[in-house]
XYZ file of C-alpha atoms in Angstrom:
280
model
C 82.697 87.413 78.346
C 80.506 86.216 75.490
C 83.587 85.562 73.368
C 85.205 83.730 76.272
C 82.108 81.615 76.780
C 82.048 80.805 73.067
C 85.637 79.577 73.218
C 84.849 77.429 76.251
C 81.877 75.891 74.428
C 84.067 75.085 71.442
C 86.612 73.496 73.771
C 83.881 71.608 75.655
C 83.012 69.605 72.557
C 86.222 67.673 73.057
C 85.369 67.070 76.717
C 81.804 65.930 75.919
C 80.225 68.744 77.980
C 76.714 69.632 76.864
C 75.189 73.052 76.309
C 71.605 73.509 77.498
C 68.816 74.164 74.957
C 68.194 77.567 76.502
C 71.778 78.666 75.938
C 71.715 77.300 72.389
C 68.672 79.477 71.712
C 70.499 82.539 73.069
C 73.482 81.822 70.824
C 71.189 81.397 67.830
C 69.535 84.719 68.661
C 72.936 86.439 68.843
C 74.389 84.913 65.684
C 71.293 85.542 63.540
C 71.028 89.233 64.482
C 74.740 89.943 63.997
C 74.947 87.983 60.743
C 71.791 89.478 59.222
C 72.718 93.093 59.885
C 76.338 92.504 58.874
C 75.163 91.274 55.472
C 72.612 94.080 55.027
C 73.907 96.932 52.864
C 72.111 99.679 54.789
C 73.123 99.887 58.453
C 72.199 102.067 61.430
C 73.800 101.629 64.829
C 70.556 100.795 66.634
C 69.907 97.796 64.382
C 72.301 95.769 66.545
C 70.571 96.635 69.833
C 68.285 93.544 69.858
C 71.354 91.368 70.390
C 72.116 93.014 73.751
C 69.621 91.018 75.908
C 70.915 87.698 74.580
C 74.535 88.744 75.107
C 73.764 89.847 78.671
C 72.122 86.507 79.495
C 75.021 84.566 77.962
C 77.512 86.665 79.932
C 75.593 86.163 83.200
C 75.455 82.434 82.571
C 79.164 82.388 81.728
C 80.009 84.176 85.003
C 77.982 81.679 87.057
C 79.616 78.697 85.366
C 83.095 80.162 85.792
C 82.418 80.636 89.510
C 81.038 77.137 90.073
C 82.687 74.744 87.646
C 86.285 73.462 87.474
C 88.764 75.971 86.089
C 89.739 73.587 83.278
C 86.310 73.954 81.648
C 86.018 77.755 81.929
C 89.525 79.011 81.195
C 88.528 81.385 78.410
C 85.671 82.889 80.428
C 87.972 83.390 83.413
C 90.596 84.987 81.178
C 87.974 87.330 79.698
C 86.872 88.521 83.150
C 90.478 89.142 84.167
C 90.935 91.079 80.913
C 87.834 93.152 81.750
C 89.325 94.047 85.134
C 92.601 95.064 83.470
C 90.773 97.189 80.875
C 88.809 98.951 83.610
C 92.055 99.847 85.358
C 93.677 101.069 82.138
C 90.549 103.006 81.130
C 90.243 104.623 84.547
C 93.913 105.597 84.613
C 93.833 106.986 81.081
C 90.572 108.844 81.669
C 91.791 110.365 84.911
C 94.814 111.836 83.117
C 93.287 112.939 79.803
C 89.567 113.489 80.443
C 90.022 117.153 81.242
C 92.456 117.666 78.360
C 89.685 117.306 75.777
C 88.434 120.872 76.363
C 84.851 119.750 76.929
C 84.496 122.177 79.850
C 83.639 119.302 82.150
C 82.769 119.989 85.797
C 85.120 118.661 88.469
C 82.606 115.958 89.410
C 83.289 114.264 86.048
C 86.360 112.709 87.680
C 83.925 110.202 89.204
C 83.747 108.367 85.861
C 87.423 107.364 85.565
C 87.549 106.923 89.337
C 84.680 104.414 89.198
C 86.438 102.507 86.420
C 89.735 102.436 88.300
C 88.218 101.370 91.630
C 85.960 98.796 89.970
C 88.786 97.224 87.985
C 91.100 97.139 91.014
C 88.403 95.610 93.231
C 87.524 92.946 90.652
C 91.140 91.981 90.015
C 91.855 91.891 93.760
C 88.847 89.648 94.417
C 89.981 87.233 91.714
C 93.556 87.189 92.983
C 92.490 86.662 96.620
C 90.311 83.776 95.475
C 93.343 82.069 93.929
C 92.344 83.245 90.462
C 88.816 81.932 90.761
C 85.871 84.089 89.699
C 83.788 85.519 92.604
C 80.361 83.964 93.077
C 78.530 87.220 92.307
C 79.144 89.943 89.731
C 78.518 92.663 92.313
C 81.742 94.569 91.567
C 81.240 95.055 87.803
C 77.516 95.750 88.290
C 78.215 98.516 90.819
C 80.950 99.873 88.550
C 78.622 100.049 85.565
C 75.886 101.615 87.685
C 78.282 104.332 88.879
C 79.328 104.996 85.270
C 75.698 105.188 84.187
C 74.747 107.648 86.928
C 77.773 109.829 86.137
C 76.989 109.705 82.431
C 73.392 110.808 82.982
C 74.041 113.516 85.558
C 77.264 114.905 84.059
C 77.479 113.676 80.480
C 74.023 114.659 79.240
C 74.295 118.330 80.289
C 77.744 118.517 78.665
C 76.317 116.966 75.500
C 73.588 119.619 75.455
C 76.283 122.311 75.671
C 78.547 120.892 72.998
C 75.739 120.096 70.524
C 72.686 122.192 71.423
C 70.531 120.865 68.582
C 67.551 120.232 70.868
C 67.570 123.837 72.121
C 68.046 125.214 68.602
C 65.199 123.061 67.279
C 62.815 124.149 70.032
C 63.391 127.807 69.234
C 63.180 127.187 65.498
C 59.809 125.532 65.904
C 58.677 128.510 67.962
C 59.738 131.298 65.566
C 59.475 129.641 62.139
C 56.277 129.033 60.215
C 55.273 125.354 60.010
C 56.061 125.291 56.267
C 59.227 127.425 56.413
C 62.202 125.609 54.795
C 65.201 125.016 57.081
C 68.735 124.252 55.915
C 72.131 123.396 57.359
C 75.137 125.050 55.764
C 78.291 122.922 55.924
C 77.060 121.127 59.043
C 76.122 117.730 57.627
C 76.972 115.903 60.898
C 74.221 117.865 62.640
C 71.477 117.105 60.119
C 70.098 113.876 61.605
C 69.773 115.215 65.146
C 68.356 118.584 64.088
C 65.854 116.898 61.788
C 64.749 114.667 64.643
C 64.165 117.521 67.082
C 62.671 120.007 64.637
C 60.461 117.283 63.129
C 60.639 118.438 59.514
C 62.933 117.922 56.495
C 66.322 119.654 56.612
C 68.025 120.834 53.416
C 71.749 120.166 53.053
C 73.817 123.053 51.649
C 77.551 122.821 50.955
C 78.442 125.676 48.586
C 77.768 129.428 48.551
C 75.895 128.989 45.277
C 73.522 126.464 46.859
C 72.994 128.799 49.804
C 72.234 131.819 47.602
C 69.733 129.776 45.597
C 68.081 128.678 48.838
C 67.887 132.256 50.130
C 66.324 133.463 46.881
C 63.100 131.543 47.487
C 59.869 133.517 47.613
C 59.184 132.602 51.249
C 61.198 133.212 54.416
C 63.800 130.467 54.955
C 66.102 129.646 57.867
C 69.728 128.524 57.808
C 71.803 127.025 60.627
C 75.520 127.655 60.225
C 78.715 128.488 62.066
C 79.488 132.068 62.986
C 82.607 132.172 60.807
C 80.506 131.167 57.791
C 77.796 133.671 58.694
C 80.273 136.571 58.977
C 81.841 135.637 55.646
C 78.471 135.500 53.901
C 77.359 138.793 55.406
C 80.531 140.469 54.135
C 79.740 139.023 50.722
C 76.295 140.601 50.732
C 74.182 137.505 51.402
C 70.597 138.519 52.295
C 70.475 136.906 55.743
C 70.025 138.178 59.278
C 70.873 136.505 62.574
C 67.914 135.606 64.750
C 69.670 133.620 67.491
C 72.975 132.019 68.437
C 74.239 129.256 70.710
C 77.729 128.418 71.900
C 78.734 124.940 70.718
C 81.613 122.690 69.705
C 82.027 123.339 65.984
C 85.024 121.095 65.318
C 88.117 119.388 66.675
C 91.842 120.008 66.500
C 94.897 117.775 66.634
C 95.316 114.091 65.947
C 94.576 111.054 68.068
C 93.265 112.540 71.308
C 91.543 115.556 69.748
C 90.647 118.763 71.528
C 87.281 120.415 71.010
C 87.028 123.727 69.149
C 84.348 126.005 70.584
C 82.459 128.606 68.601
C 78.959 129.855 67.910
C 76.107 128.268 66.023
C 74.010 130.867 64.221
C 70.407 130.596 63.101
C 69.735 133.146 60.364
C 66.746 133.888 58.195
C 66.478 135.276 54.706
C 65.905 139.010 54.263
C 63.998 140.504 51.361
C 66.077 142.927 49.311
C 64.367 146.215 48.569
C 64.050 147.069 44.886
C 66.269 149.972 43.728
C 64.800 153.402 44.372
C 62.662 152.368 47.366
């Protein structure tokens, strides 16, 4: 909708239609944030979040203008809303077919997410068509659709996320059993490092090779390593001085191409074990 509104503004210059100072300020806000963080070399996803309020206000303003003004001046905005309705229908249809093929062990109630998308898209497109391809006066349909998606995501998605990546649970137990100064490392689980570091609230060492792991385990103090069960079993067979202290079932990888299926396994937390000197 923001892109559609931008196109309509560009077209309006030829028709001598003015843009209010308030909307100009919102566009300046949006452009500055996107441009600045696009140029910056170091990027994190949340850097772009401040642009969301401005985009929402522009989109709301675009909807109101498309519902009230002549169609000739809001063609791009109208087209964008129709495209949104079509994407909701496609997303709902696709999700309803493939959502349970991802092997996320979703409960049956998860079908509400694609169902909300499908119903919302159909209702929005029907309202536009019945209004002779004019935008409805209120955005009630997409708002209710997004609200239903949000509720489903919180009530169904968050528990599933905790099952697939139980870093919060692992961190809580680590903080309970490990000394405050005990070093903690991840072995061949780099994608988990940021979230585990956040929840455990201490630095996390990255280990990628058996040599790095053995050097880490040889420290004078007790250390802890988070790794997959297959790696743990292999290291134990190789004589690594570690012992399992807890495990959690988790998604440890994916298989296939395109629409990937989840690969379930076990996440092991192990600690170093002191080797007894010969003869003792």
